[in-house]
Coordinates of C-alpha atoms in Angstrom, one line a residue:
M1 CA 115.1 34.3 108.9
T2 CA 112.6 35.9 106.6
S3 CA 110.6 34.5 103.7
S4 CA 110.9 35.2 100.0
A5 CA 107.2 35.3 99.3
G6 CA 105.3 38.3 97.9
W7 CA 106.3 41.4 96.0
F8 CA 107.1 45.0 96.7
V9 CA 107.0 48.5 95.1
V10 CA 109.0 51.5 96.1
L11 CA 107.3 54.9 95.6
P12 CA 108.6 58.4 95.5
D13 CA 107.9 61.0 98.3
S14 CA 105.2 62.8 96.4
P15 CA 101.4 63.0 96.3
A16 CA 101.5 61.2 93.0
G17 CA 103.5 58.4 94.6
T18 CA 100.9 58.0 97.3
A19 CA 98.2 57.8 94.7
V20 CA 100.0 55.1 92.8
G21 CA 100.5 53.2 96.0
G22 CA 96.7 53.2 96.5
R23 CA 96.3 51.1 93.4
L24 CA 98.4 48.3 94.8
A25 CA 96.8 45.3 96.7
G26 CA 99.3 45.6 99.5
G27 CA 100.1 47.6 102.6
A28 CA 102.8 50.2 103.3
V29 CA 105.5 49.0 105.7
L30 CA 107.9 51.9 105.4
A31 CA 107.2 55.6 105.2
Y32 CA 109.1 58.8 104.5
A33 CA 109.5 61.4 107.2
S34 CA 106.7 63.2 105.5
G35 CA 104.4 60.3 106.4
R36 CA 103.9 59.3 102.7
P37 CA 104.3 55.6 101.9
C38 CA 107.7 54.5 100.6
L39 CA 107.6 50.7 100.5
V40 CA 104.3 48.8 99.7
T41 CA 104.3 45.0 99.8
A42 CA 101.9 42.1 99.7
A43 CA 103.9 40.3 102.4
P44 CA 104.5 42.7 105.3
R45 CA 105.6 39.9 107.7
T46 CA 108.7 39.2 105.5
V47 CA 110.2 42.7 106.0
V48 CA 112.6 43.6 108.8
R49 CA 112.6 47.4 109.1
A50 CA 113.9 50.1 111.4
E51 CA 114.3 53.9 111.5
A52 CA 116.6 56.3 113.3
G53 CA 116.1 60.0 112.9
G54 CA 115.4 60.8 109.2
A55 CA 116.8 57.5 108.0
R56 CA 114.9 54.2 107.4
L57 CA 116.1 50.8 106.4
A58 CA 114.2 47.7 105.2
V59 CA 115.5 44.2 104.4
I60 CA 113.4 41.8 102.4
G61 CA 114.5 38.3 101.9
D62 CA 116.8 35.8 103.6
C63 CA 118.9 37.6 106.1
P64 CA 119.5 37.1 109.9
V65 CA 119.5 40.8 110.7
T66 CA 117.3 42.0 113.6
A67 CA 115.4 45.2 113.8
G68 CA 117.7 46.4 116.6
A69 CA 120.8 45.8 114.5
L70 CA 119.2 47.5 111.5
R71 CA 118.3 50.5 113.6
T72 CA 122.0 50.9 114.6
M73 CA 122.9 50.8 110.9
A74 CA 120.2 53.3 110.0
A75 CA 121.6 55.8 112.6
R76 CA 124.8 55.9 110.6
L77 CA 123.2 56.9 107.3
S78 CA 123.7 60.5 106.2
C79 CA 122.8 59.8 102.5
P80 CA 121.4 56.8 100.5
E81 CA 124.9 56.0 99.2
D82 CA 126.0 55.1 102.8
A83 CA 123.8 52.0 102.4
D84 CA 126.6 50.4 100.3
A85 CA 128.3 49.6 103.6
V86 CA 125.1 48.1 105.0
A87 CA 124.8 45.8 101.9
A88 CA 128.4 44.7 102.2
R89 CA 128.0 43.9 105.9
L90 CA 124.8 41.8 105.8
P91 CA 124.9 38.1 104.9
G92 CA 122.2 36.3 102.9
C93 CA 120.1 36.9 99.8
F94 CA 117.8 40.0 100.1
H95 CA 116.6 43.3 98.8
L96 CA 117.7 46.4 100.7
V97 CA 115.7 49.6 100.8
A98 CA 117.3 52.7 102.4
V99 CA 115.6 56.1 102.9
V100 CA 117.2 59.4 103.8
G101 CA 115.0 62.4 103.6
D102 CA 113.0 62.2 100.4
R103 CA 115.6 60.0 98.6
V104 CA 115.4 56.2 98.5
R105 CA 117.9 53.6 97.4
V106 CA 116.8 50.1 96.5
Q107 CA 119.0 47.2 95.5
G108 CA 118.7 43.5 94.8
T109 CA 121.6 41.0 94.6
A110 CA 124.7 41.1 92.4
S111 CA 123.9 37.5 91.3
G112 CA 120.5 38.5 90.0
L113 CA 118.6 36.2 92.3
R114 CA 116.8 39.2 93.6
R115 CA 116.2 41.9 91.0
V116 CA 115.0 45.4 90.8
F117 CA 113.1 47.1 88.0
F118 CA 111.7 50.6 87.5
T119 CA 109.3 52.4 85.2
R120 CA 108.0 55.9 84.5
L121 CA 104.2 56.1 84.6
T122 CA 101.9 57.7 82.0
G123 CA 98.3 58.8 82.4
D124 CA 97.4 59.4 86.1
G125 CA 100.7 60.1 87.8
A126 CA 102.4 60.8 84.5
G127 CA 106.2 61.1 85.0
T128 CA 106.2 59.4 88.4
V129 CA 109.0 56.8 88.6
V130 CA 108.4 53.7 90.7
A131 CA 110.6 50.7 91.4
G132 CA 110.0 47.1 92.5
D133 CA 111.1 43.5 92.4
R134 CA 108.5 42.4 89.9
A135 CA 108.5 43.6 86.4
G136 CA 104.9 42.4 85.9
V137 CA 103.5 44.5 88.7
L138 CA 105.2 47.6 87.4
A139 CA 103.9 46.8 83.9
A140 CA 100.4 46.6 85.2
L141 CA 100.8 49.9 87.0
A142 CA 102.1 51.5 83.8
G143 CA 99.6 49.8 81.5
A144 CA 102.6 48.7 79.5
D145 CA 102.4 46.7 76.3
L146 CA 104.3 43.5 75.4
D147 CA 107.8 44.3 74.0
A148 CA 107.8 41.8 71.0
E149 CA 111.5 42.5 70.3
A150 CA 112.5 41.6 73.9
L151 CA 110.3 38.5 73.6
A152 CA 112.1 37.5 70.4
V153 CA 115.5 37.5 72.3
R154 CA 114.0 34.9 74.7
L155 CA 113.9 32.5 71.7
L156 CA 117.7 32.1 72.0
D157 CA 118.5 28.7 73.4
Q158 CA 120.9 30.3 76.0
P159 CA 120.1 34.1 76.0
P160 CA 123.0 36.1 77.7
P161 CA 121.9 38.5 80.3
V162 CA 123.3 41.5 78.4
L163 CA 120.6 40.9 75.8
T164 CA 117.6 40.1 78.0
S165 CA 115.3 42.8 79.3
P166 CA 111.8 42.9 80.8
L167 CA 109.1 41.9 78.4
W168 CA 107.1 45.1 78.7
R169 CA 107.7 48.4 77.0
G170 CA 109.0 51.0 79.4
V171 CA 109.9 48.7 82.2
R172 CA 113.7 48.8 82.7
P173 CA 116.0 46.6 84.7
V174 CA 118.5 47.7 87.3
P175 CA 121.7 45.8 86.4
P176 CA 122.7 43.3 89.0
G177 CA 125.3 44.9 91.2
D178 CA 123.7 48.4 90.7
A179 CA 121.1 50.1 92.9
A180 CA 118.3 52.4 91.9
H181 CA 118.2 55.8 93.5
L182 CA 114.8 57.5 93.4
D183 CA 113.6 60.9 94.5
P184 CA 110.5 63.0 93.5
R185 CA 112.5 64.2 90.4
G186 CA 113.3 60.8 88.9
V187 CA 115.7 57.8 89.0
R188 CA 119.4 57.0 88.5
T189 CA 121.4 53.8 88.9
R190 CA 124.7 53.5 90.7
T191 CA 127.1 50.5 91.0
W192 CA 127.7 49.1 94.5
W193 CA 129.3 45.7 93.6
T194 CA 132.1 44.7 91.2
P195 CA 133.5 41.1 90.9
P196 CA 136.8 40.4 92.5
E197 CA 139.9 39.6 90.5
P198 CA 140.9 35.9 90.6
H199 CA 144.0 36.4 92.7
L200 CA 143.7 34.0 95.7
P201 CA 145.5 30.7 95.7
L202 CA 143.4 27.6 96.6
S203 CA 144.9 27.5 100.1
R204 CA 143.3 30.8 100.9
G205 CA 140.3 30.8 98.6
A206 CA 138.9 27.4 99.5
P207 CA 138.4 28.2 103.2
A208 CA 136.7 31.6 102.2
F209 CA 134.4 29.7 99.8
A210 CA 133.5 27.2 102.5
D211 CA 132.8 29.9 105.0
A212 CA 130.6 31.8 102.5
L213 CA 128.6 28.7 101.6
R214 CA 128.2 27.6 105.2
E215 CA 126.9 31.1 106.0
A216 CA 124.5 31.0 103.1
V217 CA 123.1 27.7 104.3
R218 CA 122.8 28.8 108.0
V219 CA 120.9 31.9 106.9
R220 CA 118.1 29.7 105.7
V221 CA 117.9 27.4 108.8
G222 CA 115.7 28.8 111.6
E223 CA 115.5 27.7 115.2
E224 CA 113.9 24.3 115.6
E225 CA 112.9 24.2 112.0
V226 CA 112.7 21.3 109.6
V227 CA 114.8 21.9 106.5
A228 CA 114.9 19.8 103.4
C229 CA 117.9 19.4 101.1
D230 CA 118.5 17.7 97.8
L231 CA 121.0 14.8 98.0
S232 CA 121.9 13.5 94.6
G233 CA 125.4 12.5 95.7
G234 CA 126.9 15.1 93.4
L235 CA 129.5 17.7 94.4
D236 CA 127.0 20.5 94.5
S237 CA 124.1 19.1 96.6
T238 CA 126.2 16.9 98.9
P239 CA 128.2 19.8 100.4
V240 CA 125.0 21.7 101.0
A241 CA 123.4 18.7 102.7
F242 CA 126.4 18.3 105.1
L243 CA 126.4 22.0 105.9
A244 CA 122.6 21.9 106.5
D245 CA 123.0 18.9 108.8
A246 CA 125.5 20.9 110.9
A247 CA 123.2 23.9 111.0
V248 CA 120.0 22.1 112.0
R249 CA 121.9 20.2 114.7
E250 CA 123.1 23.5 116.1
R251 CA 119.7 25.0 116.0
H252 CA 117.8 22.0 117.3
G253 CA 116.0 21.4 114.0
R254 CA 115.7 18.4 111.7
L255 CA 117.1 17.6 108.3
V256 CA 115.1 15.9 105.5
T257 CA 117.2 14.8 102.6
F258 CA 115.6 14.1 99.2
A259 CA 116.5 12.1 96.2
H260 CA 114.6 10.7 93.2
E261 CA 115.4 7.5 91.5
V262 CA 115.9 7.5 87.7
A263 CA 115.1 4.4 85.6
D264 CA 118.5 4.4 84.0
P265 CA 121.1 1.7 84.9
A266 CA 123.9 4.1 83.9
H267 CA 122.7 6.7 86.4
D268 CA 125.0 6.5 89.4
D269 CA 123.5 9.1 91.8
A270 CA 122.0 6.4 94.0
H271 CA 125.4 4.9 94.8
W272 CA 126.8 8.3 95.9
T273 CA 123.7 9.2 97.8
A274 CA 123.9 6.0 99.8
R275 CA 127.5 6.8 100.6
A276 CA 126.6 10.3 102.0
L277 CA 123.7 9.0 104.0
R278 CA 126.0 6.9 106.2
H279 CA 127.3 10.2 107.7
L280 CA 124.1 12.3 107.8
S281 CA 121.4 12.6 110.4
G282 CA 117.7 13.1 110.0
E283 CA 115.3 11.5 107.6
H284 CA 115.8 10.5 104.0
V285 CA 113.1 10.5 101.4
T286 CA 113.4 8.7 98.1
A287 CA 110.9 9.2 95.3
L288 CA 110.5 6.3 92.9
P289 CA 110.1 7.1 89.2
E290 CA 106.4 6.4 89.2
E291 CA 105.8 8.6 92.3
L292 CA 106.5 11.9 90.7
P293 CA 105.1 13.5 87.5
G294 CA 107.3 13.1 84.4
W295 CA 108.9 15.8 82.4
F296 CA 106.4 17.8 80.3
A297 CA 103.5 16.8 82.5
G298 CA 101.0 19.6 82.5
V299 CA 103.1 22.1 80.5
A300 CA 100.0 23.2 78.4
Q301 CA 98.4 24.5 81.6
P302 CA 99.3 28.2 81.8
V303 CA 101.5 29.2 84.8
D304 CA 100.4 32.5 86.2
G305 CA 102.5 35.2 87.8
L306 CA 105.9 34.8 86.1
D307 CA 107.8 37.9 85.0
E308 CA 109.4 35.9 82.1
P309 CA 109.3 32.5 80.4
L310 CA 110.7 29.6 82.5
P311 CA 112.9 27.3 80.3
W312 CA 112.7 24.6 83.0
L313 CA 108.9 24.4 82.7
R314 CA 109.2 20.8 81.5
A315 CA 110.1 19.7 85.1
L316 CA 107.8 22.1 86.9
A317 CA 105.1 19.5 87.8
R318 CA 107.9 17.3 89.2
V319 CA 109.4 20.1 91.2
T320 CA 106.2 21.3 92.7
A321 CA 105.1 17.8 93.6
T322 CA 108.4 17.4 95.4
A323 CA 107.7 20.7 97.2
G324 CA 104.4 19.4 98.4
R325 CA 105.9 16.1 99.5
L326 CA 108.6 17.8 101.5
A327 CA 106.1 20.1 103.1
G328 CA 104.3 17.0 104.2
H329 CA 107.5 16.1 106.2
G330 CA 107.4 19.6 107.9
A331 CA 109.8 21.5 105.7
R332 CA 109.2 25.0 104.3
V333 CA 112.7 25.4 103.0
H334 CA 114.2 23.1 100.3
L335 CA 118.0 23.7 99.7
T336 CA 119.4 22.8 96.3
G337 CA 122.8 22.6 94.7
H338 CA 121.8 24.7 91.6
G339 CA 124.4 27.3 90.8
G340 CA 127.3 25.1 91.9
D341 CA 128.3 24.2 88.3
E342 CA 128.2 27.8 87.2
L343 CA 130.7 28.8 89.9
T344 CA 133.1 25.8 90.1
L345 CA 133.3 24.5 86.5
L346 CA 135.3 26.7 84.2
S347 CA 134.6 26.8 80.5
S348 CA 137.5 26.3 78.1
S349 CA 137.7 30.1 77.8
Y350 CA 139.9 30.1 80.9
L351 CA 142.7 29.0 78.6
H352 CA 142.4 32.2 76.7
D353 CA 142.8 34.1 80.0
L354 CA 145.8 32.0 81.2
A355 CA 147.6 32.8 77.9
R356 CA 147.7 36.4 79.0
T357 CA 148.0 36.1 82.8
R358 CA 149.8 32.7 83.6
P359 CA 151.3 31.3 80.4
S360 CA 153.2 28.6 82.3
A361 CA 149.9 27.2 83.6
L362 CA 148.4 27.3 80.1
W363 CA 150.4 24.6 78.3
P364 CA 149.9 21.6 80.5
R365 CA 146.1 22.3 80.5
L366 CA 145.9 22.9 76.8
R367 CA 147.8 19.6 76.1
N368 CA 145.5 17.8 78.4
L369 CA 142.4 19.2 76.7
R370 CA 143.7 18.6 73.2
A371 CA 144.4 15.0 74.1
R372 CA 140.7 14.6 74.9
T373 CA 139.1 16.8 72.2
R374 CA 141.6 16.3 69.3
W375 CA 141.6 20.0 68.7
P376 CA 144.1 20.9 65.8
H377 CA 147.1 22.8 67.0
T378 CA 146.6 25.6 64.5
A379 CA 142.9 26.1 65.5
C380 CA 144.0 26.4 69.1
V381 CA 146.6 29.0 68.3
R382 CA 144.1 30.9 66.3
A383 CA 141.5 30.8 69.1
L384 CA 144.1 31.9 71.7
A385 CA 145.1 34.8 69.5
D386 CA 141.6 36.2 69.3
R387 CA 141.7 39.6 71.0
R388 CA 138.2 40.9 70.1
P389 CA 136.7 43.0 72.9
Y390 CA 133.3 41.9 74.2
G391 CA 131.3 44.4 72.1
T392 CA 133.0 43.3 68.9
W393 CA 132.6 39.7 69.7
L394 CA 128.9 40.2 70.5
A395 CA 128.3 42.0 67.2
D396 CA 129.9 39.1 65.3
Q397 CA 127.4 36.7 66.8
A398 CA 124.5 38.4 65.0
R399 CA 125.3 36.6 61.7
L400 CA 125.6 33.2 63.5
L401 CA 122.1 33.0 65.0
T402 CA 120.7 30.4 62.6
T403 CA 123.9 28.6 61.7
P404 CA 124.7 25.1 63.0
P405 CA 126.8 25.0 66.2
S406 CA 130.6 24.8 65.7
P407 CA 132.0 21.3 65.4
L408 CA 133.3 19.8 68.6
N409 CA 136.8 19.5 67.1
V410 CA 137.0 23.3 66.9
P411 CA 138.1 25.2 70.0
D412 CA 135.8 28.0 71.2
F413 CA 137.4 30.4 73.7
G414 CA 134.7 33.1 73.2
W415 CA 133.1 35.4 75.7
E416 CA 129.9 33.3 76.0
L417 CA 128.9 29.7 75.3
P418 CA 127.5 29.5 71.8
W419 CA 123.9 30.5 71.5
R420 CA 121.5 29.9 68.6
L421 CA 117.9 30.3 67.6
P422 CA 115.8 27.1 67.4
A423 CA 115.1 25.8 63.9
W424 CA 111.4 26.6 64.3
T425 CA 111.9 30.4 64.5
T426 CA 110.9 32.6 61.5
P427 CA 113.3 34.6 59.4
A428 CA 111.6 37.7 60.7
A429 CA 112.3 36.7 64.3
A430 CA 115.9 36.0 63.4
D431 CA 116.2 39.5 61.9
T432 CA 114.7 41.0 65.0
V433 CA 117.2 39.3 67.3
S434 CA 120.1 40.1 65.0
R435 CA 119.2 43.8 65.1
R436 CA 118.9 43.7 68.8
V437 CA 122.4 42.1 69.1
L438 CA 123.9 44.7 66.8
R439 CA 122.2 47.6 68.7
A440 CA 123.4 46.3 72.0
A441 CA 126.9 45.5 71.0
P442 CA 128.6 49.0 71.0
A443 CA 127.6 49.8 74.6
A444 CA 127.9 46.2 75.9
R445 CA 130.4 45.8 78.8
P446 CA 131.5 42.4 80.0
C447 CA 130.7 41.3 83.6
A448 CA 134.5 40.9 84.2
T449 CA 137.7 41.6 82.4
A450 CA 138.6 37.9 82.0
R451 CA 136.5 35.9 79.6
S452 CA 136.1 32.9 81.9
Q453 CA 135.1 35.2 84.8
H454 CA 132.6 37.0 82.6
Q455 CA 131.2 33.7 81.4
A456 CA 130.9 32.4 85.0
L457 CA 129.1 35.5 86.2
S458 CA 126.9 35.7 83.1
A459 CA 125.9 32.1 83.7
V460 CA 125.1 32.9 87.3
R461 CA 122.9 35.8 86.2
A462 CA 121.2 33.7 83.6
T463 CA 120.4 31.0 86.2
A464 CA 119.4 33.2 89.1
P465 CA 116.1 34.5 87.6
L466 CA 115.0 31.0 86.8
M467 CA 115.7 29.9 90.4
A468 CA 113.8 33.0 91.6
S469 CA 110.8 31.8 89.6
L470 CA 111.1 28.3 91.0
R471 CA 111.4 29.7 94.5
E472 CA 108.1 31.4 94.1
L473 CA 106.3 28.5 92.5
T474 CA 107.5 26.0 95.0
A475 CA 106.6 28.3 97.9
R476 CA 103.0 28.2 96.6
A477 CA 103.2 24.3 96.6
G478 CA 104.9 23.8 99.9
A479 CA 108.7 23.9 100.5
A480 CA 110.3 26.8 98.7
V481 CA 113.5 26.0 96.7
H482 CA 116.6 28.0 97.8
A483 CA 120.0 28.1 96.1
P484 CA 122.7 29.0 98.5
Y485 CA 125.4 28.9 95.8
L486 CA 123.8 32.0 94.3
D487 CA 124.3 34.2 97.4
D488 CA 126.5 37.2 96.6
R489 CA 129.2 36.2 99.1
V490 CA 129.4 32.7 97.7
V491 CA 129.7 34.0 94.2
A492 CA 132.4 36.5 95.1
A493 CA 134.4 33.9 97.1
A494 CA 134.4 31.5 94.1
L495 CA 135.4 34.2 91.6
A496 CA 138.3 35.4 93.8
V497 CA 140.2 32.1 93.4
R498 CA 142.9 31.8 90.7
L499 CA 141.7 30.3 87.4
D500 CA 144.5 27.7 87.3
H501 CA 143.5 26.6 90.8
R502 CA 139.8 26.2 89.9
A503 CA 140.6 24.1 86.8
V504 CA 143.3 21.4 87.3
P505 CA 143.8 18.5 84.8
G506 CA 142.7 15.2 86.3
R507 CA 140.8 16.8 89.2
Y508 CA 137.0 17.4 89.3
K509 CA 135.8 20.6 90.9
P510 CA 139.1 21.2 92.9
L511 CA 137.7 24.3 94.6
T512 CA 134.7 22.4 96.0
V513 CA 136.8 19.5 97.1
A514 CA 139.4 21.6 98.9
A515 CA 136.7 23.8 100.5
M516 CA 134.7 20.9 101.8
R517 CA 137.4 18.7 103.3
P518 CA 136.7 19.9 106.8
H519 CA 133.0 19.5 106.4
V520 CA 132.4 16.4 104.2
P521 CA 133.9 12.9 104.5
A522 CA 136.6 12.3 102.0
A523 CA 134.7 9.3 100.6
C524 CA 131.9 11.6 99.6
L525 CA 134.2 14.0 97.8
A526 CA 135.8 11.4 95.6
R527 CA 133.1 11.5 92.9
A528 CA 134.3 12.5 89.4
T529 CA 131.2 11.7 87.5
K530 CA 128.0 13.7 86.8
A531 CA 124.8 11.9 86.0
E532 CA 122.7 13.0 83.0
F533 CA 118.9 12.8 82.7
S534 CA 118.2 12.0 79.0
A535 CA 116.0 9.1 80.3
L536 CA 113.6 11.6 81.8
L537 CA 113.4 13.4 78.5
Y538 CA 112.4 10.4 76.5
E539 CA 110.1 9.0 79.2
G540 CA 108.4 12.4 79.5
L541 CA 107.9 12.7 75.7
R542 CA 106.4 9.2 75.5
A543 CA 103.9 10.0 78.3
H544 CA 103.1 13.7 77.6
R545 CA 103.5 14.5 73.9
D546 CA 99.9 15.5 73.9
Q547 CA 100.9 18.5 76.0
L548 CA 103.3 19.7 73.3
H549 CA 100.6 19.3 70.7
A550 CA 98.2 21.3 72.8
L551 CA 100.7 24.1 73.0
A552 CA 101.5 24.0 69.3
D553 CA 97.8 24.1 68.3
D554 CA 97.1 27.8 67.4
A555 CA 100.3 28.8 69.1
L556 CA 100.6 32.5 70.1
L557 CA 104.2 32.4 68.9
V558 CA 102.9 31.7 65.4
R559 CA 100.3 34.6 65.7
L560 CA 103.1 36.9 66.7
G561 CA 105.2 35.9 63.7
L562 CA 108.0 34.4 65.8
A563 CA 107.5 30.7 65.0
D564 CA 106.8 28.7 61.8
P565 CA 103.7 26.5 62.4
A566 CA 105.0 23.5 60.3
A567 CA 108.3 23.5 62.1
L568 CA 106.6 23.6 65.5
R569 CA 104.5 20.6 64.5
E570 CA 107.6 18.8 63.5
L571 CA 109.3 19.7 66.8
C572 CA 106.3 18.2 68.7
V573 CA 106.1 15.0 66.6
H574 CA 109.8 14.0 66.4
T575 CA 111.8 12.9 69.4
P576 CA 115.2 14.7 69.6
V577 CA 118.1 12.5 68.7
D578 CA 120.0 14.0 71.7
A579 CA 119.2 15.6 75.0
G580 CA 121.2 18.8 74.2
A581 CA 120.2 21.0 71.3
G582 CA 116.9 19.2 70.7
R583 CA 115.9 19.5 74.4
L584 CA 116.8 23.2 74.4
A585 CA 114.5 23.8 71.4
L586 CA 111.7 22.1 73.2
D587 CA 112.5 24.1 76.4
V588 CA 112.3 27.4 74.6
F589 CA 109.0 26.6 72.9
V590 CA 107.3 25.3 76.0
G591 CA 108.5 28.1 78.3
V592 CA 107.7 31.0 75.9
E593 CA 104.4 29.7 74.7
N594 CA 103.2 28.9 78.2
W595 CA 104.2 32.4 79.4
L596 CA 102.3 34.0 76.5
R597 CA 99.1 32.0 77.2
A598 CA 99.3 32.8 81.0
R599 CA 99.8 36.5 80.2
S600 CA 96.8 36.6 77.8
R601 CA 94.3 35.1 80.3
A602 CA 93.8 38.0 82.8
P603 CA 95.2 41.3 83.9
H604 CA 97.6 41.4 86.9
A605 CA 95.5 40.8 90.0
L606 CA 97.9 42.7 92.3
V607 CA 97.1 46.1 90.8
R608 CA 93.7 47.8 91.0
P609 CA 92.4 49.4 87.8
S610 CA 91.4 52.6 89.6
T611 CA 92.8 54.6 92.5
P612 CA 91.0 54.0 95.8
A613 CA 91.3 56.0 99.0
G614 CA 95.0 55.1 99.4
V615 CA 97.3 52.9 101.5
R616 CA 98.3 53.6 105.1
D617 CA 100.6 56.6 105.2
H618 CA 102.7 55.3 108.1
A619 CA 104.7 52.2 108.5
P620 CA 103.1 49.9 111.2
S621 CA 105.0 49.6 114.4

């Protein structure tokens, strides 16, 4: 098992590429046949690499492959495109770099948990294209300026991946599921992964989902290691905990489960956690409310090294304190259930898909939902009849950015969950985002042909970068957070199950329950509730409102013309009446303002301002 720490840059096979590599505060771990550096990283110990003839392969991340097995795979490569088969064969969550001659192929994950970016340099090395896993490192190499329009899009409360891009001019993303192909002449992207059609019945899809999740957990459990796991008692973390328990027993390790108490009598996690603990081995750690920082603690302190704003910054002090506490129990890996909701809970848009693929399954589900939501019959018929393609639907959202959300008694079977700009954004910011939406719409393609499949994959790809940021920040603090649900094989296994089998009236998460029956006691799969955390919101605001005022004071968002100062002050003074839209407005403000302040403090320390003698030209043995 390898670690996720560090960053890497892929260089072209040219003198200019070698000169660029010399500016990086890292070492070359993979070279071309010419001897020039190909892959430069700050964490060489995290790379498994091999070569055979003129081909080279490198795996960076969580994957159980050995150098010997990788060498066998490298021997079969006749061109970079052959690495598609390597990516399909290997389990885990990783970047893959494949070199054949002077051509190199670099990919991340289809989920977006591991991403790839590229940029074309100017100045010294003008025209040289480099790729890497960190947009900020590439921006520092290119001397790129902030892209204010891209930043404005991050003010949306739930920005869809189709609209988000790196926050520096000239740094471009490789779409999840695509690979970047570099050579001395430039770069192109090529698709290597497409989502499966939802065709499997639950009887076949559930075992495949269980196998994929079990494998994703096992990949992160090393021999005789201590592994930590969240145990809230919910149907996301509980399966991961039981699978981790089996894996650590097999590998002679030790499991540490973790839960934190919430000062809310309606919060029922503790009951379900206790039920699961009767069947698990290892040690259990419970954090009392006063033992961990509250929400919004320290949010005015800039967080360095992030490629983009972190909307979950309100809980960062709590998460990193947990990472340190779990490290004190010997754990370096902290497994979490994040991503489970995105895969196993379908939005109401699945009804729109069933109307076209399985009408007989639509009507009982629609009747059940109408009984709970009181949707008018005519409104449902109108929503089901909507045939707008994704690009048209997207363009229509441009005029809704500052309007109130649709009433709850109106069905929404759209391509995305509704997204809006916070009330504190300026008209100029709203105009910028609207133009961005309209410009992106004509070429926009959905993640999948079915609306609910697109929405699930879009939600995964929105969550994955946030988890990647948390993984890095918690690794610095102690036990790094890992999200097995976001591994590509787990995502594909969930998406392959029929929609009417993933959403069944009266059953909560039927895919999870069916998949986990062989692995989790039935008593632990009976939960049909999901705890909410508004108590943490209100407690955090009472204790740490000064942090919000510190961020609002001379806010960089105001200087950039993106936020209204009076509206920001009102946001920081008044407690939201709910933990939904009001919390999202706070999350956006805190995340973006903190990111701007961290960016303005210092240049990127990983890139040297001038070109020294160069990096090693050969990969170490």
